[in-house]
Coordinates of C-alpha atoms in Angstrom, one line a residue:
M1 CA 2.3 15.4 17.3
G2 CA -0.9 16.2 19.8
L3 CA -4.2 17.1 17.5
Y4 CA -6.0 18.7 20.6
L5 CA -2.6 21.1 20.9
I6 CA -2.7 22.4 17.5
P7 CA -6.3 24.3 16.3
S8 CA -6.1 22.7 14.4
T9 CA 9.0 9.1 -1.1
K10 CA 8.5 8.2 -3.3
V11 CA 10.6 10.7 -4.5
C12 CA 9.1 14.0 -7.2
F13 CA 11.2 14.3 -10.2
I14 CA 11.6 16.7 -13.0
N15 CA 11.4 15.1 -16.3
V16 CA 13.8 16.9 -19.1
K17 CA 12.8 16.6 -22.4
R18 CA 16.0 16.3 -24.4
Q19 CA 15.7 17.9 -27.8
H20 CA 18.6 16.3 -30.7
K21 CA 19.2 18.7 -33.5
C22 CA 20.9 17.3 -36.9
G23 CA 24.0 19.1 -38.0
A24 CA 27.7 19.7 -40.0
A25 CA 30.1 17.1 -38.4
P26 CA 31.6 19.2 -35.7
T27 CA 35.3 20.8 -36.4
K28 CA 38.6 20.0 -34.7
T29 CA 38.0 23.4 -32.8
N30 CA 34.5 22.4 -31.9
I31 CA 35.5 18.8 -31.0
D32 CA 38.5 20.2 -28.6
F33 CA 36.1 22.7 -26.9
S34 CA 33.0 19.9 -26.5
S35 CA 35.8 17.9 -25.0
L36 CA 36.4 20.7 -22.2
I37 CA 33.3 21.2 -21.7
I38 CA 33.0 17.2 -20.8
S39 CA 36.0 17.6 -18.8
M40 CA 34.6 20.4 -16.7
L41 CA 30.9 19.1 -16.4
L42 CA 32.5 15.6 -15.3
H43 CA 34.6 17.6 -12.8
M44 CA 31.1 19.2 -11.6
L45 CA 29.0 15.8 -11.2
V46 CA 32.4 14.4 -9.1
L47 CA 32.0 17.7 -6.7
V48 CA 28.5 17.5 -6.4
S49 CA 28.3 14.0 -5.8
L50 CA 30.5 14.3 -2.8
V51 CA 29.0 17.7 -1.6
Y52 CA 25.1 16.4 -2.2
P53 CA 24.9 12.8 -1.3
I54 CA 22.3 11.1 -3.5
N55 CA 19.9 8.8 -1.3
S56 CA 18.3 5.8 -3.7
L57 CA 14.9 4.4 -2.4
E58 CA 13.7 1.2 -3.8
T59 CA 11.7 2.6 -6.9
S60 CA 15.3 3.9 -8.2
N61 CA 14.5 7.6 -7.9
H62 CA 16.7 9.7 -6.5
Q63 CA 16.9 12.4 -4.0
L64 CA 19.6 15.5 -3.6
I65 CA 20.6 16.9 0.2
N66 CA 20.8 20.7 -0.3
Q67 CA 23.7 20.8 1.7
T68 CA 26.6 23.6 1.3
F69 CA 29.9 24.0 2.0
R70 CA 32.1 26.6 1.3
S71 CA 35.4 25.2 1.4
D72 CA 36.6 21.4 1.6
E73 CA 37.6 22.0 4.7
E74 CA 34.3 23.0 6.0
F75 CA 33.0 19.9 4.2
R76 CA 35.6 17.5 5.9
N77 CA 34.2 19.1 9.3
F78 CA 30.9 18.5 8.4
K79 CA 32.0 15.3 8.3
K80 CA 34.0 14.7 10.8
M81 CA 30.8 15.7 13.2
I82 CA 28.5 13.3 11.1
A83 CA 31.3 10.5 12.2
A84 CA 31.5 11.7 15.8
D85 CA 27.7 11.5 16.3
L86 CA 27.4 8.4 15.0
Q87 CA 29.9 6.9 17.0
R88 CA 27.9 8.4 20.0
I89 CA 24.3 7.0 18.6
N90 CA 25.6 3.6 17.1
K91 CA 26.5 1.0 20.4
P92 CA 28.9 -1.2 20.1
A93 CA 27.3 -4.4 18.7
V94 CA 27.9 -7.9 19.9
K95 CA 26.7 -9.5 16.8
T96 CA 25.3 -7.5 13.7
I97 CA 22.4 -8.6 11.4
H98 CA 22.0 -7.2 7.7
S99 CA 18.2 -7.2 6.7
P100 CA 17.1 -7.9 3.3
D101 CA 15.6 -4.6 3.0
G102 CA 19.3 -3.2 3.5
D103 CA 18.6 -2.0 7.3
I104 CA 21.8 -3.2 9.5
I105 CA 20.5 -4.5 12.7
D106 CA 22.9 -4.2 15.7
C107 CA 22.5 -6.7 18.5
V108 CA 23.6 -4.3 21.5
L109 CA 24.3 -5.3 25.1
T110 CA 21.2 -4.3 26.9
H111 CA 22.9 -2.4 29.6
K112 CA 24.9 -0.5 26.9
Q113 CA 21.6 0.7 25.0
P114 CA 21.4 4.8 24.3
A115 CA 18.7 4.9 27.2
F116 CA 21.2 4.9 29.9
D117 CA 23.1 7.8 28.4
H118 CA 20.7 10.1 29.9
P119 CA 21.8 11.7 33.2
L120 CA 18.4 10.9 34.8
L121 CA 19.6 6.9 34.0
K122 CA 22.8 6.8 34.6
G123 CA 24.2 3.6 36.2
Q124 CA 20.7 1.5 35.6
K125 CA 19.9 -1.2 35.0
P126 CA 16.8 -2.3 32.4
L127 CA 13.8 -3.3 34.9
D128 CA 11.4 -6.5 34.4
P129 CA 8.0 -6.0 33.5
P130 CA 5.2 -4.9 35.6
E131 CA 2.1 -7.3 36.4
R132 CA 0.6 -8.2 33.6
L133 CA -2.7 -6.2 32.9
R134 CA -6.0 -8.3 31.2
W135 CA -7.8 -6.1 28.2
H136 CA -10.8 -6.6 27.2
N137 CA -11.9 -8.1 24.5
Q138 CA -8.9 -9.4 23.2
I139 CA -8.3 -10.8 19.1
D140 CA -5.5 -13.8 19.5
N141 CA -6.1 -15.0 16.0
L142 CA -4.9 -11.5 13.8
S143 CA -2.5 -12.8 10.9
D144 CA 0.7 -12.5 11.6
I145 CA 3.1 -9.7 11.2
F146 CA 6.6 -9.7 10.5
Q147 CA 9.6 -7.6 11.0
L148 CA 12.3 -7.8 7.8
W149 CA 15.3 -8.1 9.8
S150 CA 13.9 -11.5 11.0
L151 CA 12.5 -13.6 8.2
S152 CA 16.1 -15.1 7.5
G153 CA 16.0 -16.7 11.5
E154 CA 18.6 -14.5 12.5
S155 CA 18.5 -13.2 16.5
C156 CA 19.8 -11.6 18.9
P157 CA 21.6 -13.5 21.7
E158 CA 19.7 -13.4 25.1
G159 CA 21.1 -10.1 27.2
T160 CA 21.3 -7.8 24.4
I161 CA 18.4 -5.9 22.3
P162 CA 17.9 -5.0 18.2
I163 CA 19.2 -1.6 17.1
R164 CA 18.5 -0.1 13.9
R165 CA 21.7 1.3 12.7
T166 CA 21.9 5.0 11.8
T167 CA 24.0 5.6 8.5
E168 CA 25.8 8.7 7.4
Q169 CA 22.9 8.9 5.0
D170 CA 20.5 9.0 7.2
I171 CA 21.2 12.3 8.8
L172 CA 22.6 13.8 5.4
R173 CA 18.5 13.1 4.6
A174 CA 17.8 15.3 7.5
G175 CA 19.9 18.4 6.9
S176 CA 21.4 18.0 10.2
L177 CA 21.5 16.2 13.4
N178 CA 19.2 18.5 15.5
R179 CA 16.5 17.6 12.2
F180 CA 16.8 13.9 12.3
E181 CA 15.8 13.3 15.3
R182 CA 13.3 15.8 16.3
K183 CA 9.8 15.9 15.3
F184 CA 9.0 19.8 14.0
T185 CA 5.4 21.0 15.1
D186 CA 5.8 24.5 13.7
A187 CA 2.8 25.5 11.1
S188 CA 5.0 25.9 8.4
N189 CA 5.7 22.2 8.5
G190 CA 1.7 21.6 7.9
H191 CA 1.1 18.4 10.2
E192 CA -2.6 17.4 9.7
H193 CA -4.9 14.3 11.4
S194 CA -7.8 12.7 11.2
V195 CA -8.3 11.2 15.2
G196 CA -10.3 10.1 18.0
Y197 CA -9.5 11.6 21.4
L198 CA -10.4 11.7 24.5
E199 CA -9.6 15.1 26.7
G200 CA -10.4 16.4 30.7
G201 CA -9.7 13.2 32.7
V202 CA -6.9 11.5 33.9
Y203 CA -5.7 8.6 32.1
K204 CA -3.2 5.5 32.8
G205 CA -3.1 3.7 29.5
A206 CA -4.6 3.2 26.2
K207 CA -4.4 -0.1 23.8
A208 CA -5.7 -0.4 20.3
N209 CA -5.2 -2.4 16.9
L210 CA -3.9 -0.6 14.5
N211 CA -4.5 -1.1 10.3
V212 CA -1.3 -1.1 9.0
W213 CA -0.4 0.3 4.9
A214 CA 2.3 1.7 3.0
P215 CA 0.8 4.7 1.8
H216 CA 2.5 7.0 -1.0
V217 CA 4.4 9.9 0.6
E218 CA 6.5 12.4 -1.1
S219 CA 9.8 13.4 -0.3
Q220 CA 10.6 15.2 3.0
E221 CA 7.0 14.2 4.6
F222 CA 5.4 11.2 6.5
S223 CA 2.5 9.4 7.1
L224 CA 1.7 7.4 10.4
A225 CA -0.7 6.2 12.3
Q226 CA -0.3 5.9 16.0
I227 CA -1.9 6.3 19.9
W228 CA -1.1 9.6 21.6
V229 CA -0.9 9.7 25.5
L230 CA -0.3 13.1 26.3
S231 CA -0.5 15.7 29.1
G232 CA 0.0 19.5 29.9
T233 CA -0.3 22.1 26.3
F234 CA 2.5 23.7 23.9
E235 CA 2.6 26.6 26.5
K236 CA 3.1 24.6 29.7
D237 CA 6.2 22.0 28.6
L238 CA 3.8 19.1 26.6
N239 CA 4.5 15.8 27.3
S240 CA 3.7 13.1 24.9
I241 CA 4.6 9.4 24.4
E242 CA 3.5 8.1 20.9
A243 CA 3.6 4.5 19.3
G244 CA 2.6 2.8 15.8
W245 CA 3.5 2.8 12.4
Q246 CA 5.0 5.1 10.1
V247 CA 5.9 5.6 6.6
S248 CA 8.8 8.4 6.3
P249 CA 11.4 8.6 3.4
Q250 CA 13.2 10.9 5.1
L251 CA 13.8 9.3 8.1
Y252 CA 14.4 5.8 7.0
G253 CA 15.1 6.5 3.0
D254 CA 12.6 4.4 1.7
N255 CA 8.8 4.1 1.6
R256 CA 8.4 1.0 3.6
P257 CA 5.6 0.9 6.9
R258 CA 7.7 0.8 10.2
I259 CA 6.9 0.1 14.2
F260 CA 8.2 3.7 15.6
I261 CA 8.0 5.4 19.0
Y262 CA 8.5 9.3 19.7
W263 CA 8.8 11.2 23.1
T264 CA 8.8 14.8 24.5
A265 CA 9.4 16.3 27.6
D266 CA 9.3 19.5 26.4
A267 CA 7.0 20.4 23.2
Y268 CA 9.0 18.8 21.0
K269 CA 12.2 20.9 21.7
H270 CA 13.9 18.4 22.1
G271 CA 12.6 14.2 22.3
C272 CA 13.4 11.7 19.6
Y273 CA 12.0 8.4 17.4
N274 CA 12.8 5.3 18.5
L275 CA 16.5 5.2 20.3
K276 CA 18.3 7.7 18.7
C277 CA 18.4 9.7 21.8
P278 CA 18.6 8.6 25.3
G279 CA 15.1 7.9 26.9
F280 CA 13.1 4.9 26.3
V281 CA 14.4 1.6 27.5
Q282 CA 13.9 -1.3 25.4
I283 CA 14.3 -4.8 27.3
S284 CA 12.8 -7.1 24.3
K285 CA 15.4 -9.0 22.2
K286 CA 12.4 -9.7 19.2
F287 CA 11.6 -6.4 17.8
A288 CA 13.7 -3.6 16.2
L289 CA 12.1 0.0 16.5
G290 CA 12.2 1.4 13.1
A291 CA 12.4 -1.2 11.3
G292 CA 10.1 -2.3 8.1
I293 CA 7.4 -4.6 8.8
S294 CA 5.7 -6.9 6.3
P295 CA 3.0 -8.4 4.8
V296 CA 0.9 -4.5 4.8
S297 CA -2.9 -4.5 4.1
K298 CA -4.0 -4.8 0.9
Y299 CA -7.0 -2.6 -0.6
N300 CA -10.1 -5.2 -1.1
G301 CA -7.4 -8.2 0.2
Q302 CA -6.3 -9.3 3.3
Q303 CA -6.0 -7.0 6.3
F304 CA -3.0 -6.9 8.8
D305 CA -3.0 -5.2 12.2
I306 CA -0.1 -4.4 14.6
I307 CA -1.4 -4.3 18.2
L308 CA 0.2 -1.9 20.9
S309 CA -0.9 -0.8 24.3
I310 CA 1.1 2.1 26.8
R311 CA 0.0 1.8 30.1
K312 CA 1.7 3.2 33.3
D313 CA 2.8 1.0 36.0
P314 CA 1.3 1.7 38.9
K315 CA 3.9 0.6 41.1
D316 CA 6.9 3.0 39.9
G317 CA 5.2 4.9 37.5
N318 CA 6.7 4.4 34.4
W319 CA 5.0 4.3 31.2
W320 CA 5.7 0.4 29.7
L321 CA 4.8 0.2 26.0
N322 CA 3.4 -3.8 25.0
Y323 CA 3.4 -5.4 21.3
G324 CA 0.8 -8.2 20.3
P325 CA -2.8 -9.9 21.2
G326 CA -3.2 -10.7 24.7
N327 CA -1.0 -9.2 27.2
G328 CA 1.2 -9.1 24.2
I329 CA 5.5 -8.7 24.7
A330 CA 6.9 -6.2 26.9
L331 CA 9.4 -3.7 24.4
G332 CA 10.2 -1.5 27.0
Y333 CA 9.1 1.8 28.7
W334 CA 9.8 5.4 29.3
P335 CA 11.3 6.2 32.7
S336 CA 8.6 8.2 34.6
S337 CA 11.8 10.6 35.4
L338 CA 11.8 11.6 31.9
F339 CA 8.6 13.7 32.0
T340 CA 6.9 16.3 34.1
H341 CA 3.3 16.2 33.3
L342 CA 3.4 12.4 32.2
K343 CA 5.5 11.7 35.5
D344 CA 1.6 11.5 37.0
N345 CA -0.7 10.8 34.4
A346 CA -2.0 11.8 31.2
D347 CA -5.2 14.2 30.6
K348 CA -5.2 13.3 26.6
I349 CA -5.3 10.2 24.4
Q350 CA -5.7 10.2 20.6
F351 CA -5.8 7.7 18.0
G352 CA -5.6 8.2 14.4
G353 CA -3.9 9.3 11.2
E354 CA -1.1 12.3 10.7
I355 CA 0.6 13.6 7.7
I356 CA 3.2 16.5 6.8
N357 CA 1.9 18.6 4.0
T358 CA 4.9 20.7 3.0
K359 CA 3.2 22.2 0.0
S360 CA 6.2 21.3 -1.8
S361 CA 4.7 22.0 -5.4
G362 CA 2.7 24.8 -4.4
S363 CA -0.5 22.8 -3.9
H364 CA -1.8 20.3 -1.1
T365 CA 0.6 17.4 -1.0
S366 CA -0.2 14.0 -2.5
T367 CA 0.9 12.2 0.3
Q368 CA -1.6 9.5 1.4
M369 CA -3.3 8.9 5.0
G370 CA -3.9 5.4 5.9
S371 CA -4.8 3.4 2.5
G372 CA -5.1 6.6 0.4
H373 CA -9.0 6.2 0.8
Y374 CA -11.8 8.1 2.5
A375 CA -13.0 6.8 6.0
E376 CA -16.4 6.3 4.2
E377 CA -15.2 3.8 1.7
G378 CA -15.1 1.4 5.1
N379 CA -13.8 -2.4 6.0
G380 CA -11.1 -3.7 3.1
K381 CA -10.9 -0.3 1.8
A382 CA -10.0 2.6 4.5
A383 CA -7.7 2.6 7.1
Y384 CA -8.9 1.5 10.9
I385 CA -8.0 1.7 14.4
N386 CA -10.3 -1.1 16.8
D387 CA -9.9 -2.9 19.2
I388 CA -9.9 0.7 20.9
Q389 CA -9.3 0.8 25.2
V390 CA -8.4 3.3 27.8
L391 CA -7.7 2.9 31.2
D392 CA -9.0 5.2 33.5
S393 CA -7.5 7.0 37.0
N394 CA -8.3 4.1 39.0
N395 CA -7.1 1.2 35.9
K396 CA -10.2 0.8 35.0
V397 CA -10.1 -0.7 31.3
I398 CA -13.0 1.3 29.2
V399 CA -13.8 -0.9 25.9
S400 CA -15.0 1.5 23.0
P401 CA -14.6 4.7 25.0
D402 CA -17.0 7.9 23.6
L403 CA -14.1 9.7 21.4
K404 CA -14.3 13.2 20.1
Y405 CA -13.2 13.7 16.3
F406 CA -11.0 15.7 14.7
V407 CA -10.0 16.8 11.1
E408 CA -8.0 19.9 9.7
S409 CA -8.8 19.0 6.1
P410 CA -11.8 17.1 5.4
N411 CA -11.8 17.7 1.2
C412 CA -8.6 15.7 1.7
Y413 CA -8.6 13.1 5.2
T414 CA -11.7 11.8 6.7
I415 CA -12.6 10.1 10.1
H416 CA -16.1 7.8 10.6
K417 CA -16.7 5.2 13.4
D418 CA -18.7 2.6 12.8
G419 CA -19.5 0.1 15.6
K420 CA -15.4 -0.8 17.2
Y421 CA -13.7 0.1 13.8
L422 CA -12.3 3.6 14.0
Y423 CA -11.7 4.0 10.1
Y424 CA -9.9 6.8 9.0
G425 CA -7.5 8.7 6.0
G426 CA -7.7 9.9 2.7
P427 CA -5.6 10.3 -1.0
G428 CA -4.3 14.1 -0.3
R429 CA -4.5 16.0 -3.4
N430 CA -7.2 15.8 -5.7
Q431 CA -10.1 17.7 -7.3
K432 CA -11.5 18.8 -3.9
C433 CA -8.1 18.8 -2.3
T434 CA -6.2 21.1 -3.6

């Protein structure tokens, strides 16, 4: 979500203390009555298990899905709707790979991917990547980060791309397909940022190294680090392209960091994460958007980064996403025809972190941003974004641009620049952040 435009799971437990009271042995009547109660409770539990699907997270915690149905028929119709949505979203697979973290990766023919369901893209085929751009001050010796699904040595065949399969539980956690695809930005959702940004110019792209962590995230919330490429305003159909890493229990069902993208052409009314709706055209068979990544940075330990760049092709105007050092690997592109304002240029670029604060406990969330430590703690302790570069209107690379900074909740999260390192983040709820 764009900072300039806003003036701006760990699942919670309810601990129940069980009290035992000794008494006389029960009579037969008591036993029959108890049996009846137990039978009724069992039937209720079965019903609840059907109506309120339970999502088991890595920590063995449980989260109930708040869906209420007036009848069995209504519930069956709802399930049919989900099945139809899944059939539309999940394309036929040439090969299926089971990831050790529970994800299912489908290898889908490149020309059969969801992007080409879009009315503006029907009948098209994936394009070849544009001429490579040599970014400045490139770091080629970063520690390797892997996607968990590929650690076994499995890979997708040529002519296919890996797509994380959407499951029924994914949609049920969100409550509906509409909520599953969208990134809500209304004030009640409490989006909070710690970002550095540029505005008021004409920009053709951006690049940065994003330090990867696994912050604590409350249920129904997320924590991320990303690059934003923006144009327009909320009042005039904001266009936004976003890429980075994210922890989102609601979206993915666990607390692992995952590489993700997001886009919208109408101020978040439509658009979606990864490949959940038609739009982004993927060409790489090596990366599955939305899949878990490993390893992650450790406090006072080894640090791990992902390198992402977003660049507008000067020939056809499409926005290309690359991953990795040097020129990187072309992951795919957002066709310029998807956009109104970004069809030409970007007028804002942002780098930083974002969380959602739902105040589910009545106070500020304990969801962490970055490493969960304040920016001022510095290297090895706070999360960072470095090697920041921007492309100007002439496709000239600007190294370490002069950023402005914005933080909505400085008692909860902070941002601090030190040389080429932009540190950001914080613990969320604490004595100063309530």
